[in-house]
CSV table of C-alpha atoms in Angstrom, one decimal:
chain,number,residue,atom,x,y,z
A,5,MET,CA,0.0,0.0,0.0
A,6,LYS,CA,2.8,2.4,1.0
A,7,LYS,CA,4.6,1.6,-2.3
A,8,THR,CA,1.4,2.4,-4.2
A,9,ILE,CA,1.0,5.7,-2.5
A,10,LYS,CA,4.7,6.6,-3.0
A,11,SER,CA,4.4,5.6,-6.6
A,12,ALA,CA,1.3,7.8,-7.1
A,13,ILE,CA,3.0,10.8,-5.4
A,14,LYS,CA,6.1,10.3,-7.6
A,15,LYS,CA,4.0,10.2,-10.7
A,16,LEU,CA,2.1,13.3,-9.6
A,17,GLY,CA,5.3,15.1,-8.9
A,18,PHE,CA,6.7,14.2,-12.4
A,19,PHE,CA,3.5,15.4,-14.0
A,20,LEU,CA,3.6,18.8,-12.2
A,21,PHE,CA,7.3,19.1,-13.1
A,22,ALA,CA,6.5,18.5,-16.7
A,23,ILE,CA,3.8,21.2,-16.7
A,24,LEU,CA,6.2,23.7,-15.1
A,25,VAL,CA,8.9,22.9,-17.8
A,26,PHE,CA,6.3,23.3,-20.6
A,27,VAL,CA,5.1,26.6,-19.2
A,28,SER,CA,8.6,27.9,-18.6
A,29,CYS,CA,9.7,26.9,-22.1
A,30,ASP,CA,6.8,28.8,-23.7
A,31,LYS,CA,8.3,32.2,-23.0
A,32,ASP,CA,10.8,34.4,-24.6
A,33,VAL,CA,14.4,33.7,-23.4
A,34,SER,CA,14.6,37.2,-22.0
A,35,ASP,CA,11.5,36.7,-19.8
A,36,ASN,CA,12.0,36.6,-16.1
A,37,SER,CA,10.1,35.2,-13.1
A,38,GLN,CA,7.9,38.3,-13.1
A,39,ASP,CA,6.1,37.1,-16.2
A,40,GLY,CA,3.6,35.2,-14.2
A,41,LYS,CA,2.5,38.4,-12.5
A,42,LEU,CA,1.2,39.9,-15.7
A,43,MET,CA,-2.6,40.5,-16.0
A,44,ASP,CA,-3.1,41.6,-12.4
A,45,GLY,CA,-1.6,38.5,-10.8
A,46,LYS,CA,-3.1,36.0,-13.3
A,47,VAL,CA,-0.9,33.8,-15.4
A,48,ASN,CA,-0.9,35.0,-19.0
A,49,LEU,CA,-2.9,32.4,-20.9
A,50,LEU,CA,-4.7,34.7,-23.4
A,51,ASP,CA,-1.9,35.7,-25.7
A,52,PRO,CA,-0.9,32.6,-27.8
A,53,GLY,CA,2.8,32.4,-28.7
A,54,ARG,CA,5.8,34.1,-27.4
A,55,TYR,CA,7.3,37.4,-28.2
A,56,GLY,CA,10.7,36.9,-29.9
A,57,CYS,CA,12.6,40.2,-30.2
A,58,ALA,CA,16.0,39.9,-28.5
A,59,GLU,CA,16.9,42.7,-26.1
A,60,PHE,CA,18.8,45.7,-27.6
A,61,SER,CA,21.8,47.1,-25.8
A,62,PRO,CA,21.6,50.7,-24.7
A,63,GLU,CA,24.7,51.4,-26.8
A,64,TYR,CA,23.1,50.1,-29.9
A,65,LEU,CA,19.9,52.1,-29.4
A,66,LYS,CA,21.8,55.3,-28.9
A,67,SER,CA,23.8,54.6,-32.1
A,68,ILE,CA,20.8,54.4,-34.4
A,69,ASP,CA,20.9,57.0,-37.2
A,70,PHE,CA,17.3,57.4,-38.4
A,71,THR,CA,16.2,59.0,-41.6
A,72,THR,CA,14.0,62.0,-41.3
A,73,PRO,CA,11.3,62.9,-43.9
A,74,ASN,CA,13.5,65.9,-45.0
A,75,GLU,CA,16.5,63.6,-45.5
A,76,TYR,CA,14.3,61.0,-47.3
A,77,ARG,CA,13.0,63.7,-49.7
A,78,ALA,CA,16.5,64.9,-50.4
A,79,GLN,CA,17.5,61.4,-51.4
A,80,LEU,CA,14.3,60.6,-53.2
A,81,SER,CA,15.8,60.0,-56.6
A,82,VAL,CA,18.3,57.5,-55.2
A,83,LEU,CA,16.0,55.8,-52.7
A,84,ARG,CA,13.0,55.6,-55.0
A,85,PRO,CA,14.0,55.7,-58.7
A,86,ASP,CA,10.8,53.9,-59.5
A,87,LEU,CA,8.6,56.9,-58.6
A,88,THR,CA,6.9,58.9,-61.4
A,89,ALA,CA,7.1,62.7,-61.4
A,90,SER,CA,3.6,63.0,-59.9
A,91,GLN,CA,4.5,60.4,-57.2
A,92,LYS,CA,7.6,62.4,-56.3
A,93,SER,CA,5.5,65.5,-56.0
A,94,ILE,CA,3.3,63.7,-53.5
A,95,ALA,CA,6.3,62.5,-51.6
A,96,ASN,CA,7.6,66.1,-51.3
A,97,THR,CA,4.4,67.4,-49.8
A,98,THR,CA,4.3,68.5,-46.2
A,99,VAL,CA,0.5,68.3,-45.8
A,100,LEU,CA,-0.5,64.9,-44.5
A,101,PRO,CA,-4.0,63.3,-44.7
A,102,THR,CA,-5.8,63.3,-41.3
A,103,SER,CA,-6.0,59.5,-41.4
A,104,TYR,CA,-4.4,56.8,-43.5
A,105,ASN,CA,-4.5,53.0,-43.6
A,106,LEU,CA,-2.5,50.6,-45.6
A,107,PRO,CA,-4.2,47.6,-47.3
A,108,ALA,CA,-5.4,45.0,-44.7
A,109,GLN,CA,-3.3,41.9,-44.9
A,110,PRO,CA,-4.5,38.5,-43.5
A,111,ILE,CA,-3.4,38.3,-39.8
A,112,GLY,CA,-0.8,35.7,-39.1
A,113,ASP,CA,-0.2,33.6,-36.0
A,114,GLN,CA,3.3,32.8,-34.7
A,115,GLY,CA,2.0,30.1,-32.4
A,116,SER,CA,4.6,28.7,-30.0
A,117,GLU,CA,7.7,30.1,-31.6
A,118,GLY,CA,9.6,33.3,-30.7
A,119,SER,CA,9.3,34.3,-34.4
A,120,CYS,CA,7.7,37.8,-34.1
A,121,VAL,CA,10.6,39.4,-36.1
A,122,GLY,CA,9.9,37.1,-39.0
A,123,TRP,CA,6.3,38.1,-38.8
A,124,GLY,CA,6.6,41.8,-38.1
A,125,VAL,CA,9.4,42.5,-40.5
A,126,GLY,CA,9.1,39.7,-43.1
A,127,TYR,CA,5.5,38.7,-43.4
A,128,ALA,CA,3.9,42.1,-42.6
A,129,ALA,CA,6.3,44.9,-43.6
A,130,HIS,CA,7.8,43.2,-46.7
A,131,GLY,CA,4.5,41.6,-47.7
A,132,ILE,CA,2.5,44.8,-47.6
A,133,THR,CA,5.4,46.6,-49.4
A,134,ARG,CA,5.2,44.1,-52.2
A,135,TYR,CA,1.4,44.2,-52.4
A,136,ILE,CA,1.5,48.0,-52.8
A,137,ASN,CA,4.5,48.4,-55.1
A,138,ASN,CA,4.7,45.3,-57.3
A,139,THR,CA,1.9,44.8,-59.9
A,140,VAL,CA,2.4,41.1,-60.0
A,141,HIS,CA,1.2,41.0,-56.4
A,142,GLN,CA,-1.5,43.7,-56.3
A,143,SER,CA,-4.9,42.4,-55.1
A,144,ASN,CA,-3.2,39.0,-54.4
A,145,TRP,CA,-2.2,38.5,-50.8
A,146,GLY,CA,-1.5,34.8,-51.5
A,147,GLY,CA,1.4,35.9,-53.7
A,148,ALA,CA,2.4,39.1,-51.8
A,149,SER,CA,2.6,37.8,-48.3
A,150,ARG,CA,6.1,36.8,-47.5
A,151,SER,CA,7.3,33.7,-45.5
A,152,ALA,CA,8.0,34.4,-41.8
A,153,ALA,CA,9.6,31.0,-41.7
A,154,TYR,CA,12.1,31.8,-44.4
A,155,VAL,CA,13.4,34.7,-42.3
A,156,TYR,CA,13.1,33.5,-38.7
A,157,ASN,CA,14.5,30.0,-39.3
A,158,GLN,CA,17.7,31.6,-40.6
A,159,ILE,CA,18.2,34.3,-38.0
A,160,LYS,CA,16.9,32.8,-34.8
A,161,ILE,CA,19.5,33.0,-32.0
A,162,SER,CA,19.2,29.4,-30.9
A,163,ASN,CA,16.1,27.2,-30.5
A,164,CYS,CA,12.5,27.7,-31.6
A,165,GLY,CA,11.8,29.6,-28.4
A,166,SER,CA,14.6,32.1,-28.9
A,167,GLY,CA,14.2,35.5,-30.4
A,168,SER,CA,16.1,37.3,-33.1
A,169,TYR,CA,17.0,40.8,-34.2
A,170,PRO,CA,15.1,43.0,-36.8
A,171,ASN,CA,18.3,44.2,-38.4
A,172,ASP,CA,19.2,40.6,-39.3
A,173,ALA,CA,15.7,40.2,-40.9
A,174,MET,CA,16.0,43.5,-42.8
A,175,ASN,CA,19.5,42.6,-44.1
A,176,LEU,CA,18.5,39.1,-45.1
A,177,ILE,CA,15.6,40.4,-47.1
A,178,LYS,CA,17.9,42.9,-48.8
A,179,ASN,CA,20.7,40.4,-49.6
A,180,GLN,CA,18.8,37.1,-50.0
A,181,GLY,CA,15.3,38.2,-50.8
A,182,GLN,CA,12.3,36.3,-49.3
A,183,CYS,CA,10.0,33.7,-50.8
A,184,SER,CA,6.2,33.8,-50.3
A,185,ASN,CA,4.4,32.3,-47.4
A,186,SER,CA,2.8,29.8,-49.8
A,187,GLN,CA,6.2,28.8,-51.1
A,188,MET,CA,7.5,28.2,-47.6
A,189,PRO,CA,4.6,27.9,-45.2
A,190,TYR,CA,5.1,28.7,-41.5
A,191,VAL,CA,4.9,25.7,-39.2
A,192,ALA,CA,5.1,26.5,-35.5
A,193,GLY,CA,7.9,24.3,-34.0
A,194,GLY,CA,9.6,23.9,-37.4
A,195,CYS,CA,12.2,26.5,-36.9
A,196,TYR,CA,15.1,24.2,-37.7
A,197,THR,CA,13.9,23.7,-41.3
A,198,GLN,CA,16.1,25.6,-43.6
A,199,PRO,CA,15.1,26.9,-47.1
A,200,THR,CA,15.6,24.5,-50.0
A,201,THR,CA,17.5,25.4,-53.1
A,202,GLN,CA,14.2,26.1,-54.9
A,203,GLN,CA,12.9,28.3,-52.0
A,204,ARG,CA,16.2,30.3,-52.1
A,205,THR,CA,15.8,30.7,-55.9
A,206,TRP,CA,12.3,32.1,-55.4
A,207,ALA,CA,13.5,34.4,-52.6
A,208,ALA,CA,16.3,35.7,-54.8
A,209,GLY,CA,13.7,37.1,-57.2
A,210,ARG,CA,12.1,39.0,-54.3
A,211,LYS,CA,14.9,41.1,-52.8
A,212,SER,CA,14.2,44.5,-51.3
A,213,ASN,CA,16.1,47.7,-52.2
A,214,GLY,CA,17.3,48.1,-48.6
A,215,TRP,CA,15.8,49.7,-45.6
A,216,PHE,CA,16.1,52.6,-43.2
A,217,TYR,CA,15.5,53.5,-39.5
A,218,VAL,CA,12.6,55.7,-38.4
A,219,ASN,CA,12.6,58.0,-35.4
A,220,THR,CA,10.8,56.0,-32.7
A,221,THR,CA,9.4,59.0,-30.8
A,222,SER,CA,8.3,61.2,-33.7
A,223,VAL,CA,4.6,60.9,-34.4
A,224,ASP,CA,4.9,63.1,-37.5
A,225,ASP,CA,7.7,61.0,-39.0
A,226,ILE,CA,5.8,57.8,-38.6
A,227,LYS,CA,2.7,59.4,-40.1
A,228,TYR,CA,4.7,60.7,-43.0
A,229,TYR,CA,6.1,57.3,-43.9
A,230,LEU,CA,2.7,55.6,-43.6
A,231,SER,CA,1.2,58.2,-45.9
A,232,GLN,CA,3.9,57.3,-48.5
A,233,ASN,CA,2.8,53.7,-48.3
A,234,TYR,CA,5.6,52.4,-46.0
A,235,PRO,CA,4.5,49.9,-43.4
A,236,VAL,CA,6.6,50.6,-40.4
A,237,ALA,CA,8.1,47.5,-38.7
A,238,ALA,CA,8.2,48.2,-34.9
A,239,CYS,CA,9.8,46.5,-31.9
A,240,PHE,CA,9.3,47.2,-28.2
A,241,ASP,CA,9.7,46.0,-24.7
A,242,VAL,CA,6.7,44.2,-23.4
A,243,ASN,CA,5.6,45.3,-19.9
A,244,GLN,CA,2.5,45.4,-17.7
A,245,SER,CA,1.1,48.4,-19.5
A,246,PHE,CA,1.0,46.6,-22.8
A,247,TYR,CA,-1.0,43.8,-21.3
A,248,ASP,CA,-3.3,46.1,-19.5
A,249,ALA,CA,-4.3,47.6,-22.9
A,250,ARG,CA,-6.7,44.7,-23.1
A,251,ASN,CA,-8.8,46.5,-20.5
A,252,TYR,CA,-9.0,49.6,-22.7
A,253,ASN,CA,-10.2,48.0,-26.0
A,254,TYR,CA,-6.6,47.2,-26.9
A,255,VAL,CA,-5.5,50.8,-26.9
A,256,TRP,CA,-2.0,51.1,-25.4
A,257,SER,CA,-1.9,54.6,-23.9
A,258,SER,CA,0.7,54.5,-21.0
A,259,LEU,CA,4.0,53.0,-20.0
A,260,TYR,CA,4.8,51.2,-16.8
A,261,GLY,CA,6.1,47.9,-15.5
A,262,SER,CA,9.5,46.1,-16.0
A,263,ARG,CA,10.5,44.5,-19.3
A,264,GLN,CA,9.0,41.0,-19.6
A,265,GLY,CA,10.3,40.3,-23.1
A,266,GLY,CA,10.7,41.9,-26.6
A,267,HIS,CA,8.1,41.9,-29.4
A,268,CYS,CA,8.0,43.0,-33.0
A,269,VAL,CA,4.9,44.1,-34.9
A,270,CYS,CA,4.0,46.4,-37.8
A,271,ILE,CA,2.4,49.8,-37.8
A,272,VAL,CA,-0.1,50.0,-40.6
A,273,GLY,CA,-2.2,53.1,-40.1
A,274,TYR,CA,-3.1,56.3,-38.2
A,275,ASN,CA,-6.0,58.5,-37.3
A,276,ASP,CA,-5.7,62.1,-36.1
A,277,ALA,CA,-9.3,62.0,-34.8
A,278,THR,CA,-8.5,59.3,-32.3
A,279,ARG,CA,-4.8,60.2,-32.1
A,280,GLN,CA,-3.8,56.6,-32.5
A,281,PHE,CA,-1.7,54.3,-34.7
A,282,LYS,CA,-3.1,51.0,-35.9
A,283,VAL,CA,-0.7,48.1,-35.3
A,284,GLN,CA,-0.7,44.6,-36.9
A,285,ASN,CA,0.2,41.8,-34.5
A,286,SER,CA,1.0,38.1,-35.1
A,287,TRP,CA,-1.1,36.3,-32.5
A,288,GLY,CA,-4.0,35.4,-34.8
A,289,SER,CA,-7.2,37.3,-35.7
A,290,GLY,CA,-8.8,36.2,-32.4
A,291,TRP,CA,-6.5,38.3,-30.4
A,292,GLY,CA,-7.0,42.1,-29.8
A,293,ARG,CA,-9.3,43.8,-32.2
A,294,SER,CA,-9.3,41.3,-35.0
A,295,GLY,CA,-5.5,40.9,-34.7
A,296,TYR,CA,-4.7,44.5,-34.2
A,297,PHE,CA,-4.0,46.8,-31.3
A,298,TYR,CA,-3.7,50.6,-31.2
A,299,VAL,CA,-1.0,53.0,-29.7
A,300,THR,CA,-1.8,56.6,-28.8
A,301,TYR,CA,0.3,59.4,-30.2
A,302,ASP,CA,1.3,60.4,-26.7
A,303,ASN,CA,2.5,56.9,-25.9
A,304,ILE,CA,4.7,56.9,-29.0
A,305,ALA,CA,6.2,60.3,-28.0
A,306,ARG,CA,7.1,58.9,-24.5
A,307,GLY,CA,8.9,55.9,-26.1
A,308,ALA,CA,6.4,52.9,-26.5
A,309,PHE,CA,8.6,51.6,-29.3
A,310,ASN,CA,12.4,51.4,-29.3
A,311,TRP,CA,13.1,50.3,-32.9
A,312,LEU,CA,11.3,51.3,-36.1
A,313,GLY,CA,12.3,50.5,-39.7
A,314,CYS,CA,10.9,50.8,-43.3
A,315,ILE,CA,11.7,48.6,-46.3
A,316,LEU,CA,12.5,50.1,-49.7
A,317,PRO,CA,10.6,48.3,-52.4
A,318,ASN,CA,12.2,46.7,-55.4
A,319,THR,CA,9.8,47.2,-58.2
A,320,ALA,CA,12.1,45.4,-60.6
A,321,ALA,CA,11.6,42.2,-58.7
A,322,ASN,CA,8.3,41.7,-60.5
A,323,SER,CA,8.5,38.6,-62.6
A,324,PRO,CA,5.8,35.9,-62.1
A,325,GLN,CA,6.9,32.8,-60.1
């Protein structure tokens, strides 16, 4: 009888240990023990998937040299040789529309991987850029949406739960290109799968023309680039204030709490009436407001995001695949 009880206790202990291991592994590597205190003391079970942006060093953040709209306009002929005279005239305007939204892309879901950089930079920012600027992909998200797996699987720091850096994603898309999501579908847990020769060939036909940094605290700069049809890839430190946005219809309007991890998303619109930016996430359409959340202008100014970047389109990469 005693052996039976001991055996049962042993099995129960092993079961509880397995649960703890599973839960602890389902977090970004930069998370700490405070993560379980999110959501007013409740364990976070509502946000599927991890975050996945590795932590930036203070030295790196201070070294960022962002491109202002004035600098962009001065280099317009070099950065955007594809623009017509009328399009260049629009780019040189200083009067912005009071609201602007980029085309609505199907919302992705990173699942259990720390792959948000692949989604925010690769799938969203590059996919929307191709949809807008490449005629072969216009009105066709199936062809325009880029493979998050192609990017993340090559730049992840270690295992499928580890994060990555947005610079690595931007440079990979510039140097290698990126095949479509349908050509290399995303499979949560499949981060060790590397692109095949055929997938690399497809990607090589879809390189970007480069990228540039955007001022993280300038509301006007972000609005300007959105109005010029640039989705703005965005990374930030996740803290309690971000989770509490669920209590305010997923409007993130304040900053407080310690860093619980890093996350990357994509800013896709703005509205002066509400003074908010619209942000595409990668936690499925059932999260937030149909997969989106919103950040107030004031919260941007106080530093909600710590990394922003835009992809320069390559309109020459336009042959059917």
